[in-house]
PDB file of C-alpha atoms in Angstrom:
ATOM      1  CA  UNK A   1       0.000   0.000   0.000  1.00  0.00           C
ATOM      2  CA  UNK A   2       1.076   3.548  -0.701  1.00  0.00           C
ATOM      3  CA  UNK A   3       0.514   6.127   2.052  1.00  0.00           C
ATOM      4  CA  UNK A   4      -0.131   9.701   0.937  1.00  0.00           C
ATOM      5  CA  UNK A   5      -0.605  12.118   3.825  1.00  0.00           C
ATOM      6  CA  UNK A   6      -1.847   9.266   5.969  1.00  0.00           C
ATOM      7  CA  UNK A   7      -4.234   7.851   3.365  1.00  0.00           C
ATOM      8  CA  UNK A   8      -3.394   4.378   2.102  1.00  0.00           C
ATOM      9  CA  UNK A   9      -4.125   3.438  -1.497  1.00  0.00           C
ATOM     10  CA  UNK A  10      -3.557   0.147  -3.292  1.00  0.00           C
ATOM     11  CA  UNK A  11      -3.417   1.586  -6.813  1.00  0.00           C
ATOM     12  CA  UNK A  12      -0.272   3.430  -7.821  1.00  0.00           C
ATOM     13  CA  UNK A  13      -1.960   5.157 -10.721  1.00  0.00           C
ATOM     14  CA  UNK A  14      -3.519   8.604 -10.361  1.00  0.00           C
ATOM     15  CA  UNK A  15      -5.708   9.660 -13.252  1.00  0.00           C
ATOM     16  CA  UNK A  16      -6.584  13.087 -14.613  1.00  0.00           C
ATOM     17  CA  UNK A  17     -10.135  13.757 -15.793  1.00  0.00           C
ATOM     18  CA  UNK A  18      -9.499  16.152 -18.686  1.00  0.00           C
ATOM     19  CA  UNK A  19      -9.852  15.720 -22.443  1.00  0.00           C
ATOM     20  CA  UNK A  20     -11.884  12.485 -22.548  1.00  0.00           C
ATOM     21  CA  UNK A  21     -14.248  12.070 -25.503  1.00  0.00           C
ATOM     22  CA  UNK A  22     -17.224  11.777 -23.160  1.00  0.00           C
ATOM     23  CA  UNK A  23     -18.083  11.491 -19.454  1.00  0.00           C
ATOM     24  CA  UNK A  24     -19.015   7.835 -20.014  1.00  0.00           C
ATOM     25  CA  UNK A  25     -15.588   7.073 -21.461  1.00  0.00           C
ATOM     26  CA  UNK A  26     -13.925   8.894 -18.570  1.00  0.00           C
ATOM     27  CA  UNK A  27     -15.921   6.794 -16.126  1.00  0.00           C
ATOM     28  CA  UNK A  28     -14.958   3.575 -17.904  1.00  0.00           C
ATOM     29  CA  UNK A  29     -11.286   4.599 -17.980  1.00  0.00           C
ATOM     30  CA  UNK A  30     -11.382   5.258 -14.240  1.00  0.00           C
ATOM     31  CA  UNK A  31     -12.857   1.801 -13.672  1.00  0.00           C
ATOM     32  CA  UNK A  32     -10.364   0.047 -15.939  1.00  0.00           C
ATOM     33  CA  UNK A  33      -7.438   1.869 -14.331  1.00  0.00           C
ATOM     34  CA  UNK A  34      -8.535   0.775 -10.838  1.00  0.00           C
ATOM     35  CA  UNK A  35      -7.295   4.169  -9.689  1.00  0.00           C
ATOM     36  CA  UNK A  36      -8.400   5.438  -6.305  1.00  0.00           C
ATOM     37  CA  UNK A  37      -7.455   9.072  -6.942  1.00  0.00           C
ATOM     38  CA  UNK A  38      -8.507  11.395  -9.753  1.00  0.00           C
ATOM     39  CA  UNK A  39      -7.446  14.971 -10.366  1.00  0.00           C
ATOM     40  CA  UNK A  40     -10.011  17.672 -11.035  1.00  0.00           C
ATOM     41  CA  UNK A  41      -9.960  21.408 -11.565  1.00  0.00           C
ATOM     42  CA  UNK A  42     -12.012  24.535 -10.973  1.00  0.00           C
ATOM     43  CA  UNK A  43     -13.137  26.897 -13.689  1.00  0.00           C
ATOM     44  CA  UNK A  44     -15.478  29.802 -14.288  1.00  0.00           C
ATOM     45  CA  UNK A  45     -18.744  28.835 -15.840  1.00  0.00           C
ATOM     46  CA  UNK A  46     -21.815  30.631 -17.066  1.00  0.00           C
ATOM     47  CA  UNK A  47     -24.453  27.937 -16.732  1.00  0.00           C
ATOM     48  CA  UNK A  48     -25.328  28.807 -13.140  1.00  0.00           C
ATOM     49  CA  UNK A  49     -23.086  26.074 -11.788  1.00  0.00           C
ATOM     50  CA  UNK A  50     -25.056  23.311 -13.450  1.00  0.00           C
ATOM     51  CA  UNK A  51     -22.265  22.091 -15.722  1.00  0.00           C
ATOM     52  CA  UNK A  52     -19.867  21.884 -12.802  1.00  0.00           C
ATOM     53  CA  UNK A  53     -22.558  20.241 -10.728  1.00  0.00           C
ATOM     54  CA  UNK A  54     -23.188  17.532 -13.289  1.00  0.00           C
ATOM     55  CA  UNK A  55     -19.466  16.839 -13.572  1.00  0.00           C
ATOM     56  CA  UNK A  56     -19.028  16.769  -9.805  1.00  0.00           C
ATOM     57  CA  UNK A  57     -21.949  14.364  -9.373  1.00  0.00           C
ATOM     58  CA  UNK A  58     -20.356  12.028 -11.903  1.00  0.00           C
ATOM     59  CA  UNK A  59     -17.012  12.119 -10.086  1.00  0.00           C
ATOM     60  CA  UNK A  60     -18.700  11.479  -6.748  1.00  0.00           C
ATOM     61  CA  UNK A  61     -20.507   8.504  -8.239  1.00  0.00           C
ATOM     62  CA  UNK A  62     -17.167   6.940  -9.173  1.00  0.00           C
ATOM     63  CA  UNK A  63     -16.341   6.585  -5.497  1.00  0.00           C
ATOM     64  CA  UNK A  64     -12.751   7.767  -5.856  1.00  0.00           C
ATOM     65  CA  UNK A  65     -10.778  10.282  -3.874  1.00  0.00           C
ATOM     66  CA  UNK A  66     -10.450  13.726  -5.456  1.00  0.00           C
ATOM     67  CA  UNK A  67      -7.144  15.552  -5.832  1.00  0.00           C
ATOM     68  CA  UNK A  68      -8.009  19.099  -6.913  1.00  0.00           C
ATOM     69  CA  UNK A  69      -5.397  21.006  -8.880  1.00  0.00           C
ATOM     70  CA  UNK A  70      -4.391  24.608  -9.417  1.00  0.00           C
ATOM     71  CA  UNK A  71      -3.804  24.012 -13.114  1.00  0.00           C
ATOM     72  CA  UNK A  72      -3.018  27.048 -15.185  1.00  0.00           C
ATOM     73  CA  UNK A  73      -2.062  29.264 -12.250  1.00  0.00           C
ATOM     74  CA  UNK A  74       0.956  31.399 -13.066  1.00  0.00           C
ATOM     75  CA  UNK A  75       1.386  33.216  -9.754  1.00  0.00           C
ATOM     76  CA  UNK A  76       1.561  32.445  -6.050  1.00  0.00           C
ATOM     77  CA  UNK A  77      -1.529  34.405  -4.968  1.00  0.00           C
ATOM     78  CA  UNK A  78      -3.571  32.933  -7.813  1.00  0.00           C
ATOM     79  CA  UNK A  79      -2.512  29.389  -6.904  1.00  0.00           C
ATOM     80  CA  UNK A  80      -3.161  29.913  -3.186  1.00  0.00           C
ATOM     81  CA  UNK A  81      -6.620  31.372  -3.802  1.00  0.00           C
ATOM     82  CA  UNK A  82      -7.494  28.582  -6.227  1.00  0.00           C
ATOM     83  CA  UNK A  83      -6.390  26.017  -3.648  1.00  0.00           C
ATOM     84  CA  UNK A  84      -8.617  27.606  -1.019  1.00  0.00           C
ATOM     85  CA  UNK A  85     -11.567  27.664  -3.414  1.00  0.00           C
ATOM     86  CA  UNK A  86     -10.915  24.014  -4.263  1.00  0.00           C
ATOM     87  CA  UNK A  87     -10.976  23.106  -0.570  1.00  0.00           C
ATOM     88  CA  UNK A  88     -14.310  24.918  -0.269  1.00  0.00           C
ATOM     89  CA  UNK A  89     -15.800  22.872  -3.105  1.00  0.00           C
ATOM     90  CA  UNK A  90     -14.237  19.458  -2.667  1.00  0.00           C
ATOM     91  CA  UNK A  91     -13.947  19.400   1.131  1.00  0.00           C
ATOM     92  CA  UNK A  92     -10.434  18.015   1.073  1.00  0.00           C
ATOM     93  CA  UNK A  93      -7.103  19.358   2.256  1.00  0.00           C
ATOM     94  CA  UNK A  94      -5.396  17.693  -0.691  1.00  0.00           C
ATOM     95  CA  UNK A  95      -4.165  20.001  -3.428  1.00  0.00           C
ATOM     96  CA  UNK A  96      -2.072  19.332  -6.511  1.00  0.00           C
ATOM     97  CA  UNK A  97      -0.114  22.549  -6.593  1.00  0.00           C
ATOM     98  CA  UNK A  98       0.812  23.911 -10.000  1.00  0.00           C
ATOM     99  CA  UNK A  99       2.515  27.253 -10.428  1.00  0.00           C
ATOM    100  CA  UNK A 100       3.394  27.465 -14.080  1.00  0.00           C
ATOM    101  CA  UNK A 101       6.503  29.388 -15.030  1.00  0.00           C
ATOM    102  CA  UNK A 102       6.831  28.978 -18.770  1.00  0.00           C
ATOM    103  CA  UNK A 103       4.083  29.218 -21.331  1.00  0.00           C
ATOM    104  CA  UNK A 104       5.657  26.871 -23.867  1.00  0.00           C
ATOM    105  CA  UNK A 105       6.949  24.090 -21.653  1.00  0.00           C
ATOM    106  CA  UNK A 106       4.450  24.494 -18.785  1.00  0.00           C
ATOM    107  CA  UNK A 107       7.518  24.085 -16.594  1.00  0.00           C
ATOM    108  CA  UNK A 108       6.851  24.850 -12.931  1.00  0.00           C
ATOM    109  CA  UNK A 109       7.951  28.213 -11.571  1.00  0.00           C
ATOM    110  CA  UNK A 110       9.858  26.519  -8.792  1.00  0.00           C
ATOM    111  CA  UNK A 111      10.390  29.710  -6.781  1.00  0.00           C
ATOM    112  CA  UNK A 112       6.689  30.499  -6.746  1.00  0.00           C
ATOM    113  CA  UNK A 113       5.943  26.832  -6.134  1.00  0.00           C
ATOM    114  CA  UNK A 114       7.995  26.731  -2.942  1.00  0.00           C
ATOM    115  CA  UNK A 115       6.438  29.973  -1.716  1.00  0.00           C
ATOM    116  CA  UNK A 116       2.882  28.794  -2.435  1.00  0.00           C
ATOM    117  CA  UNK A 117       3.601  25.401  -0.871  1.00  0.00           C
ATOM    118  CA  UNK A 118       4.795  27.075   2.327  1.00  0.00           C
ATOM    119  CA  UNK A 119       1.652  29.226   2.560  1.00  0.00           C
ATOM    120  CA  UNK A 120      -0.688  26.314   1.874  1.00  0.00           C
ATOM    121  CA  UNK A 121       1.074  23.891   4.218  1.00  0.00           C
ATOM    122  CA  UNK A 122       0.834  26.483   6.993  1.00  0.00           C
ATOM    123  CA  UNK A 123      -2.916  26.667   6.348  1.00  0.00           C
ATOM    124  CA  UNK A 124      -3.400  22.946   6.738  1.00  0.00           C
ATOM    125  CA  UNK A 125      -3.235  21.810   3.134  1.00  0.00           C
ATOM    126  CA  UNK A 126      -1.673  18.499   2.111  1.00  0.00           C
ATOM    127  CA  UNK A 127       0.342  19.760  -0.827  1.00  0.00           C
ATOM    128  CA  UNK A 128       1.189  17.592  -3.846  1.00  0.00           C
ATOM    129  CA  UNK A 129       3.633  19.859  -5.694  1.00  0.00           C
ATOM    130  CA  UNK A 130       4.070  19.490  -9.452  1.00  0.00           C
ATOM    131  CA  UNK A 131       7.790  20.182  -9.633  1.00  0.00           C
ATOM    132  CA  UNK A 132      10.911  19.641 -11.709  1.00  0.00           C
ATOM    133  CA  UNK A 133      13.411  16.854 -11.056  1.00  0.00           C
ATOM    134  CA  UNK A 134      15.765  19.297  -9.295  1.00  0.00           C
ATOM    135  CA  UNK A 135      17.014  18.022  -5.932  1.00  0.00           C
ATOM    136  CA  UNK A 136      17.522  21.460  -4.412  1.00  0.00           C
ATOM    137  CA  UNK A 137      13.980  22.493  -5.238  1.00  0.00           C
ATOM    138  CA  UNK A 138      12.771  19.193  -3.819  1.00  0.00           C
ATOM    139  CA  UNK A 139      14.614  19.904  -0.557  1.00  0.00           C
ATOM    140  CA  UNK A 140      12.969  23.324  -0.346  1.00  0.00           C
ATOM    141  CA  UNK A 141       9.538  21.840  -0.950  1.00  0.00           C
ATOM    142  CA  UNK A 142      10.044  19.371   1.870  1.00  0.00           C
ATOM    143  CA  UNK A 143      11.210  22.188   4.142  1.00  0.00           C
ATOM    144  CA  UNK A 144       8.080  24.101   3.141  1.00  0.00           C
ATOM    145  CA  UNK A 145       5.960  21.266   4.513  1.00  0.00           C
ATOM    146  CA  UNK A 146       5.350  18.985   1.525  1.00  0.00           C
ATOM    147  CA  UNK A 147       5.330  15.276   2.363  1.00  0.00           C
ATOM    148  CA  UNK A 148       4.915  14.105  -1.242  1.00  0.00           C
ATOM    149  CA  UNK A 149       6.747  15.229  -4.390  1.00  0.00           C
ATOM    150  CA  UNK A 150       5.504  15.049  -7.968  1.00  0.00           C
ATOM    151  CA  UNK A 151       8.374  15.577 -10.381  1.00  0.00           C
ATOM    152  CA  UNK A 152       7.729  15.859 -14.081  1.00  0.00           C
ATOM    153  CA  UNK A 153       9.520  13.457 -16.397  1.00  0.00           C
ATOM    154  CA  UNK A 154       8.794  15.544 -19.524  1.00  0.00           C
ATOM    155  CA  UNK A 155       6.550  18.517 -20.337  1.00  0.00           C
ATOM    156  CA  UNK A 156       2.809  18.146 -19.680  1.00  0.00           C
ATOM    157  CA  UNK A 157       1.009  16.415 -22.524  1.00  0.00           C
ATOM    158  CA  UNK A 158       4.223  15.848 -24.483  1.00  0.00           C
ATOM    159  CA  UNK A 159       4.165  12.026 -24.241  1.00  0.00           C
ATOM    160  CA  UNK A 160       7.959  12.215 -24.431  1.00  0.00           C
ATOM    161  CA  UNK A 161       8.529   9.824 -21.528  1.00  0.00           C
ATOM    162  CA  UNK A 162      11.316  10.091 -18.950  1.00  0.00           C
ATOM    163  CA  UNK A 163      13.876  12.483 -20.444  1.00  0.00           C
ATOM    164  CA  UNK A 164      16.381  12.441 -17.618  1.00  0.00           C
ATOM    165  CA  UNK A 165      16.678   9.035 -16.025  1.00  0.00           C
ATOM    166  CA  UNK A 166      19.708   9.946 -13.980  1.00  0.00           C
ATOM    167  CA  UNK A 167      17.887  12.897 -12.405  1.00  0.00           C
ATOM    168  CA  UNK A 168      14.936  10.672 -11.519  1.00  0.00           C
ATOM    169  CA  UNK A 169      17.282   7.985 -10.175  1.00  0.00           C
ATOM    170  CA  UNK A 170      19.099  10.572  -8.068  1.00  0.00           C
ATOM    171  CA  UNK A 171      15.808  11.858  -6.706  1.00  0.00           C
ATOM    172  CA  UNK A 172      14.768   8.348  -5.660  1.00  0.00           C
ATOM    173  CA  UNK A 173      18.123   7.719  -4.002  1.00  0.00           C
ATOM    174  CA  UNK A 174      18.139  11.097  -2.281  1.00  0.00           C
ATOM    175  CA  UNK A 175      14.620  10.817  -0.816  1.00  0.00           C
ATOM    176  CA  UNK A 176      14.184   7.135  -0.014  1.00  0.00           C
ATOM    177  CA  UNK A 177      11.281   7.710   2.370  1.00  0.00           C
ATOM    178  CA  UNK A 178       9.301  10.403   0.536  1.00  0.00           C
ATOM    179  CA  UNK A 179       6.445   9.292  -1.733  1.00  0.00           C
ATOM    180  CA  UNK A 180       7.486  10.270  -5.255  1.00  0.00           C
ATOM    181  CA  UNK A 181       4.858  10.424  -7.981  1.00  0.00           C
ATOM    182  CA  UNK A 182       5.912  11.031 -11.558  1.00  0.00           C
ATOM    183  CA  UNK A 183       3.556  13.640 -12.928  1.00  0.00           C
ATOM    184  CA  UNK A 184       3.468  14.791 -16.514  1.00  0.00           C
ATOM    185  CA  UNK A 185       5.147  13.613 -19.690  1.00  0.00           C
ATOM    186  CA  UNK A 186       4.291   9.904 -19.650  1.00  0.00           C
ATOM    187  CA  UNK A 187       3.159   8.838 -23.108  1.00  0.00           C
ATOM    188  CA  UNK A 188       2.974   5.063 -23.100  1.00  0.00           C
ATOM    189  CA  UNK A 189       2.816   2.186 -20.635  1.00  0.00           C
ATOM    190  CA  UNK A 190       6.512   1.344 -21.055  1.00  0.00           C
ATOM    191  CA  UNK A 191       7.369   4.875 -19.834  1.00  0.00           C
ATOM    192  CA  UNK A 192       5.357   4.202 -16.706  1.00  0.00           C
ATOM    193  CA  UNK A 193       7.061   0.849 -16.226  1.00  0.00           C
ATOM    194  CA  UNK A 194      10.457   2.536 -16.536  1.00  0.00           C
ATOM    195  CA  UNK A 195       9.839   5.059 -13.791  1.00  0.00           C
ATOM    196  CA  UNK A 196       8.261   2.435 -11.555  1.00  0.00           C
ATOM    197  CA  UNK A 197      11.333   0.215 -12.094  1.00  0.00           C
ATOM    198  CA  UNK A 198      13.400   3.135 -10.799  1.00  0.00           C
ATOM    199  CA  UNK A 199      11.464   2.862  -7.569  1.00  0.00           C
ATOM    200  CA  UNK A 200       8.984   5.680  -7.959  1.00  0.00           C
ATOM    201  CA  UNK A 201       5.873   5.206  -5.883  1.00  0.00           C
ATOM    202  CA  UNK A 202       3.199   6.133  -8.394  1.00  0.00           C
ATOM    203  CA  UNK A 203       2.393   7.783 -11.711  1.00  0.00           C
ATOM    204  CA  UNK A 204      -0.084  10.541 -12.513  1.00  0.00           C
ATOM    205  CA  UNK A 205      -1.484  10.344 -16.036  1.00  0.00           C
ATOM    206  CA  UNK A 206      -3.994  12.144 -18.116  1.00  0.00           C
ATOM    207  CA  UNK A 207      -3.420  12.851 -21.795  1.00  0.00           C
ATOM    208  CA  UNK A 208      -1.863   9.467 -22.579  1.00  0.00           C
ATOM    209  CA  UNK A 209      -5.098   7.808 -21.507  1.00  0.00           C
ATOM    210  CA  UNK A 210      -7.661  10.459 -22.428  1.00  0.00           C
ATOM    211  CA  UNK A 211      -6.310  10.927 -25.956  1.00  0.00           C
ATOM    212  CA  UNK A 212      -5.830   7.239 -26.729  1.00  0.00           C
ATOM    213  CA  UNK A 213      -8.073   5.748 -29.401  1.00  0.00           C
ATOM    214  CA  UNK A 214      -9.576   3.568 -26.666  1.00  0.00           C
ATOM    215  CA  UNK A 215      -9.038   5.365 -23.352  1.00  0.00           C
ATOM    216  CA  UNK A 216     -10.486   2.601 -21.188  1.00  0.00           C
ATOM    217  CA  UNK A 217      -8.237  -0.043 -22.750  1.00  0.00           C
ATOM    218  CA  UNK A 218      -5.234   2.246 -22.382  1.00  0.00           C
ATOM    219  CA  UNK A 219      -6.096   2.849 -18.727  1.00  0.00           C
ATOM    220  CA  UNK A 220      -6.021  -0.904 -18.192  1.00  0.00           C
ATOM    221  CA  UNK A 221      -2.702  -1.194 -19.999  1.00  0.00           C
ATOM    222  CA  UNK A 222      -1.174   1.499 -17.790  1.00  0.00           C
ATOM    223  CA  UNK A 223      -2.458  -0.202 -14.649  1.00  0.00           C
ATOM    224  CA  UNK A 224      -0.665  -3.417 -15.641  1.00  0.00           C
ATOM    225  CA  UNK A 225       2.492  -1.565 -16.699  1.00  0.00           C
ATOM    226  CA  UNK A 226       2.677   0.240 -13.370  1.00  0.00           C
ATOM    227  CA  UNK A 227       2.153  -2.979 -11.429  1.00  0.00           C
ATOM    228  CA  UNK A 228       4.853  -4.700 -13.509  1.00  0.00           C
ATOM    229  CA  UNK A 229       7.358  -1.912 -12.895  1.00  0.00           C
ATOM    230  CA  UNK A 230       6.610  -1.882  -9.189  1.00  0.00           C
ATOM    231  CA  UNK A 231       6.930  -5.659  -8.911  1.00  0.00           C
ATOM    232  CA  UNK A 232      10.219  -5.598 -10.821  1.00  0.00           C
ATOM    233  CA  UNK A 233      11.615  -2.895  -8.558  1.00  0.00           C
ATOM    234  CA  UNK A 234      10.678  -4.965  -5.530  1.00  0.00           C
ATOM    235  CA  UNK A 235      12.163  -8.117  -7.027  1.00  0.00           C
ATOM    236  CA  UNK A 236      15.526  -6.488  -7.739  1.00  0.00           C
ATOM    237  CA  UNK A 237      16.880  -6.164 -11.256  1.00  0.00           C
ATOM    238  CA  UNK A 238      20.189  -7.051 -12.846  1.00  0.00           C
ATOM    239  CA  UNK A 239      22.595  -4.225 -13.411  1.00  0.00           C
ATOM    240  CA  UNK A 240      23.588  -3.926 -17.075  1.00  0.00           C
ATOM    241  CA  UNK A 241      27.162  -4.792 -18.053  1.00  0.00           C
ATOM    242  CA  UNK A 242      29.183  -4.632 -21.227  1.00  0.00           C
ATOM    243  CA  UNK A 243      30.356  -8.247 -21.571  1.00  0.00           C
ATOM    244  CA  UNK A 244      28.328 -11.415 -21.897  1.00  0.00           C
ATOM    245  CA  UNK A 245      27.666 -13.745 -18.991  1.00  0.00           C
ATOM    246  CA  UNK A 246      26.704 -17.307 -19.996  1.00  0.00           C
ATOM    247  CA  UNK A 247      23.320 -18.192 -18.656  1.00  0.00           C
ATOM    248  CA  UNK A 248      23.774 -21.939 -19.194  1.00  0.00           C
ATOM    249  CA  UNK A 249      26.274 -23.596 -16.838  1.00  0.00           C
ATOM    250  CA  UNK A 250      29.650 -24.237 -18.480  1.00  0.00           C
ATOM    251  CA  UNK A 251      30.492 -27.182 -16.210  1.00  0.00           C
ATOM    252  CA  UNK A 252      29.459 -30.550 -17.592  1.00  0.00           C
ATOM    253  CA  UNK A 253      29.136 -29.544 -21.223  1.00  0.00           C
ATOM    254  CA  UNK A 254      30.028 -32.154 -23.832  1.00  0.00           C
ATOM    255  CA  UNK A 255      33.256 -31.886 -25.761  1.00  0.00           C
ATOM    256  CA  UNK A 256      32.842 -33.146 -29.326  1.00  0.00           C
ATOM    257  CA  UNK A 257      36.104 -32.054 -30.863  1.00  0.00           C
TER     258      UNK A 257
ATOM    259  CA  UNK B   1     -24.284  48.145  -8.689  1.00  0.00           C
ATOM    260  CA  UNK B   2     -21.429  47.699 -11.140  1.00  0.00           C
ATOM    261  CA  UNK B   3     -19.642  44.408 -10.607  1.00  0.00           C
ATOM    262  CA  UNK B   4     -17.136  42.298 -12.493  1.00  0.00           C
ATOM    263  CA  UNK B   5     -18.394  38.728 -12.378  1.00  0.00           C
ATOM    264  CA  UNK B   6     -16.032  36.079 -13.721  1.00  0.00           C
ATOM    265  CA  UNK B   7     -14.291  38.770 -15.712  1.00  0.00           C
ATOM    266  CA  UNK B   8     -17.471  40.248 -17.217  1.00  0.00           C
ATOM    267  CA  UNK B   9     -18.622  43.775 -16.231  1.00  0.00           C
ATOM    268  CA  UNK B  10     -22.270  43.714 -15.159  1.00  0.00           C
ATOM    269  CA  UNK B  11     -24.730  46.120 -13.566  1.00  0.00           C
ATOM    270  CA  UNK B  12     -26.851  44.174 -11.087  1.00  0.00           C
ATOM    271  CA  UNK B  13     -29.140  45.447  -8.293  1.00  0.00           C
ATOM    272  CA  UNK B  14     -27.854  43.333  -5.377  1.00  0.00           C
ATOM    273  CA  UNK B  15     -26.278  44.090  -2.012  1.00  0.00           C
ATOM    274  CA  UNK B  16     -24.745  40.766  -0.927  1.00  0.00           C
ATOM    275  CA  UNK B  17     -22.869  37.898  -2.499  1.00  0.00           C
ATOM    276  CA  UNK B  18     -25.658  35.408  -1.847  1.00  0.00           C
ATOM    277  CA  UNK B  19     -28.157  37.753  -3.547  1.00  0.00           C
ATOM    278  CA  UNK B  20     -25.840  37.887  -6.534  1.00  0.00           C
ATOM    279  CA  UNK B  21     -25.758  34.090  -6.799  1.00  0.00           C
ATOM    280  CA  UNK B  22     -29.547  33.924  -6.618  1.00  0.00           C
ATOM    281  CA  UNK B  23     -30.000  36.723  -9.156  1.00  0.00           C
ATOM    282  CA  UNK B  24     -27.599  35.074 -11.601  1.00  0.00           C
ATOM    283  CA  UNK B  25     -29.370  31.756 -11.024  1.00  0.00           C
ATOM    284  CA  UNK B  26     -26.367  29.927  -9.578  1.00  0.00           C
ATOM    285  CA  UNK B  27     -27.215  26.811  -7.609  1.00  0.00           C
ATOM    286  CA  UNK B  28     -25.641  23.844  -5.830  1.00  0.00           C
ATOM    287  CA  UNK B  29     -23.196  23.180  -3.013  1.00  0.00           C
ATOM    288  CA  UNK B  30     -20.264  22.854  -5.414  1.00  0.00           C
ATOM    289  CA  UNK B  31     -19.635  26.574  -5.957  1.00  0.00           C
ATOM    290  CA  UNK B  32     -16.616  28.434  -4.651  1.00  0.00           C
ATOM    291  CA  UNK B  33     -16.694  32.213  -4.430  1.00  0.00           C
ATOM    292  CA  UNK B  34     -14.049  34.905  -4.073  1.00  0.00           C
ATOM    293  CA  UNK B  35     -14.373  38.669  -3.915  1.00  0.00           C
ATOM    294  CA  UNK B  36     -11.416  40.872  -4.830  1.00  0.00           C
ATOM    295  CA  UNK B  37      -9.029  37.940  -4.599  1.00  0.00           C
ATOM    296  CA  UNK B  38     -10.210  36.657  -1.208  1.00  0.00           C
ATOM    297  CA  UNK B  39     -12.149  33.455  -0.630  1.00  0.00           C
ATOM    298  CA  UNK B  40     -15.657  33.987   0.768  1.00  0.00           C
ATOM    299  CA  UNK B  41     -16.848  30.847   2.526  1.00  0.00           C
ATOM    300  CA  UNK B  42     -20.272  29.460   1.744  1.00  0.00           C
ATOM    301  CA  UNK B  43     -21.606  30.371   5.184  1.00  0.00           C
ATOM    302  CA  UNK B  44     -20.385  33.970   4.884  1.00  0.00           C
ATOM    303  CA  UNK B  45     -21.986  34.784   1.537  1.00  0.00           C
ATOM    304  CA  UNK B  46     -25.231  36.192   2.910  1.00  0.00           C
ATOM    305  CA  UNK B  47     -23.310  38.596   5.167  1.00  0.00           C
ATOM    306  CA  UNK B  48     -20.817  39.616   2.531  1.00  0.00           C
ATOM    307  CA  UNK B  49     -21.809  43.082   1.303  1.00  0.00           C
ATOM    308  CA  UNK B  50     -20.770  43.956  -2.218  1.00  0.00           C
ATOM    309  CA  UNK B  51     -19.454  47.306  -3.377  1.00  0.00           C
ATOM    310  CA  UNK B  52     -19.152  49.006  -6.731  1.00  0.00           C
ATOM    311  CA  UNK B  53     -16.395  47.550  -8.887  1.00  0.00           C
ATOM    312  CA  UNK B  54     -15.952  44.419  -6.765  1.00  0.00           C
ATOM    313  CA  UNK B  55     -14.407  41.551  -8.688  1.00  0.00           C
ATOM    314  CA  UNK B  56     -16.283  38.328  -8.060  1.00  0.00           C
ATOM    315  CA  UNK B  57     -15.141  34.886  -9.072  1.00  0.00           C
ATOM    316  CA  UNK B  58     -17.581  31.976  -9.077  1.00  0.00           C
ATOM    317  CA  UNK B  59     -15.905  28.650  -9.799  1.00  0.00           C
ATOM    318  CA  UNK B  60     -17.246  25.142 -10.209  1.00  0.00           C
ATOM    319  CA  UNK B  61     -15.669  21.688 -10.691  1.00  0.00           C
ATOM    320  CA  UNK B  62     -14.264  20.957 -14.106  1.00  0.00           C
ATOM    321  CA  UNK B  63     -12.162  18.310 -15.795  1.00  0.00           C
ATOM    322  CA  UNK B  64      -8.515  18.566 -14.828  1.00  0.00           C
ATOM    323  CA  UNK B  65      -5.203  16.810 -15.121  1.00  0.00           C
TER     324      UNK B  65
END
């Protein structure tokens, strides 16, 4: 089981709820993924709250835990206010904290992120910071009160997969006891397996599932890939080497010459 | 009263935040409200007096990643 701010979950897949072809397909993807946590957002709407209400009712019916986000926030005060409004709506202290610093890469503004994390942690939030794979930033986030880290492995929605394995490996080695969730940039199940083999605790996905031709089937594929990577990490893997090692015993072989 | 509601300038004859929600036909327990960049809790909306040029944000749950 994975413990996140005192809550234990069996599934190591967190699923975003954006960009699905229909609410029914989203619901089926959530079921196939076996996820226990979905991310949601807050937006302005003009339909008197009824659109948001219908969406929220559907999420509640799925029986999963909600991780609200501050997606699209580019400043500290904006992110903090959005987090507070999310707590008002979703009645949870959990918040996926995004403070975006670059329009093209959607890279976190790590300075603003640390500042916002400190404010929110002091106000009782359980902060899940969407961050880079930088160890110094990670240290600052932990000092600010975060007990979980969510490093990107590539830009949001890029499907590029883990771009810097050594940075991710270093992060795992440096924070052996902190839950680490790879957020953003996963494109295919093998990417998820790779980061889970490195010892990461979970993966947060959205576009790779939502934009698949068959999102529900892809959600199932990711669930298996994540389990496989986790099991392999636990089982202990061979280190690669340059020269061959015979797998069949040499002793006792016949000599025909 | 001149207000900016979700970024749109409007002239609406209301005195409190809860009156504004009723007048604009907002409903449900899934709304979050802020006035001039400060959260206004659900239970404080009926006591929250509005003033000319207040900026009001009314947010609801949406898909997110």
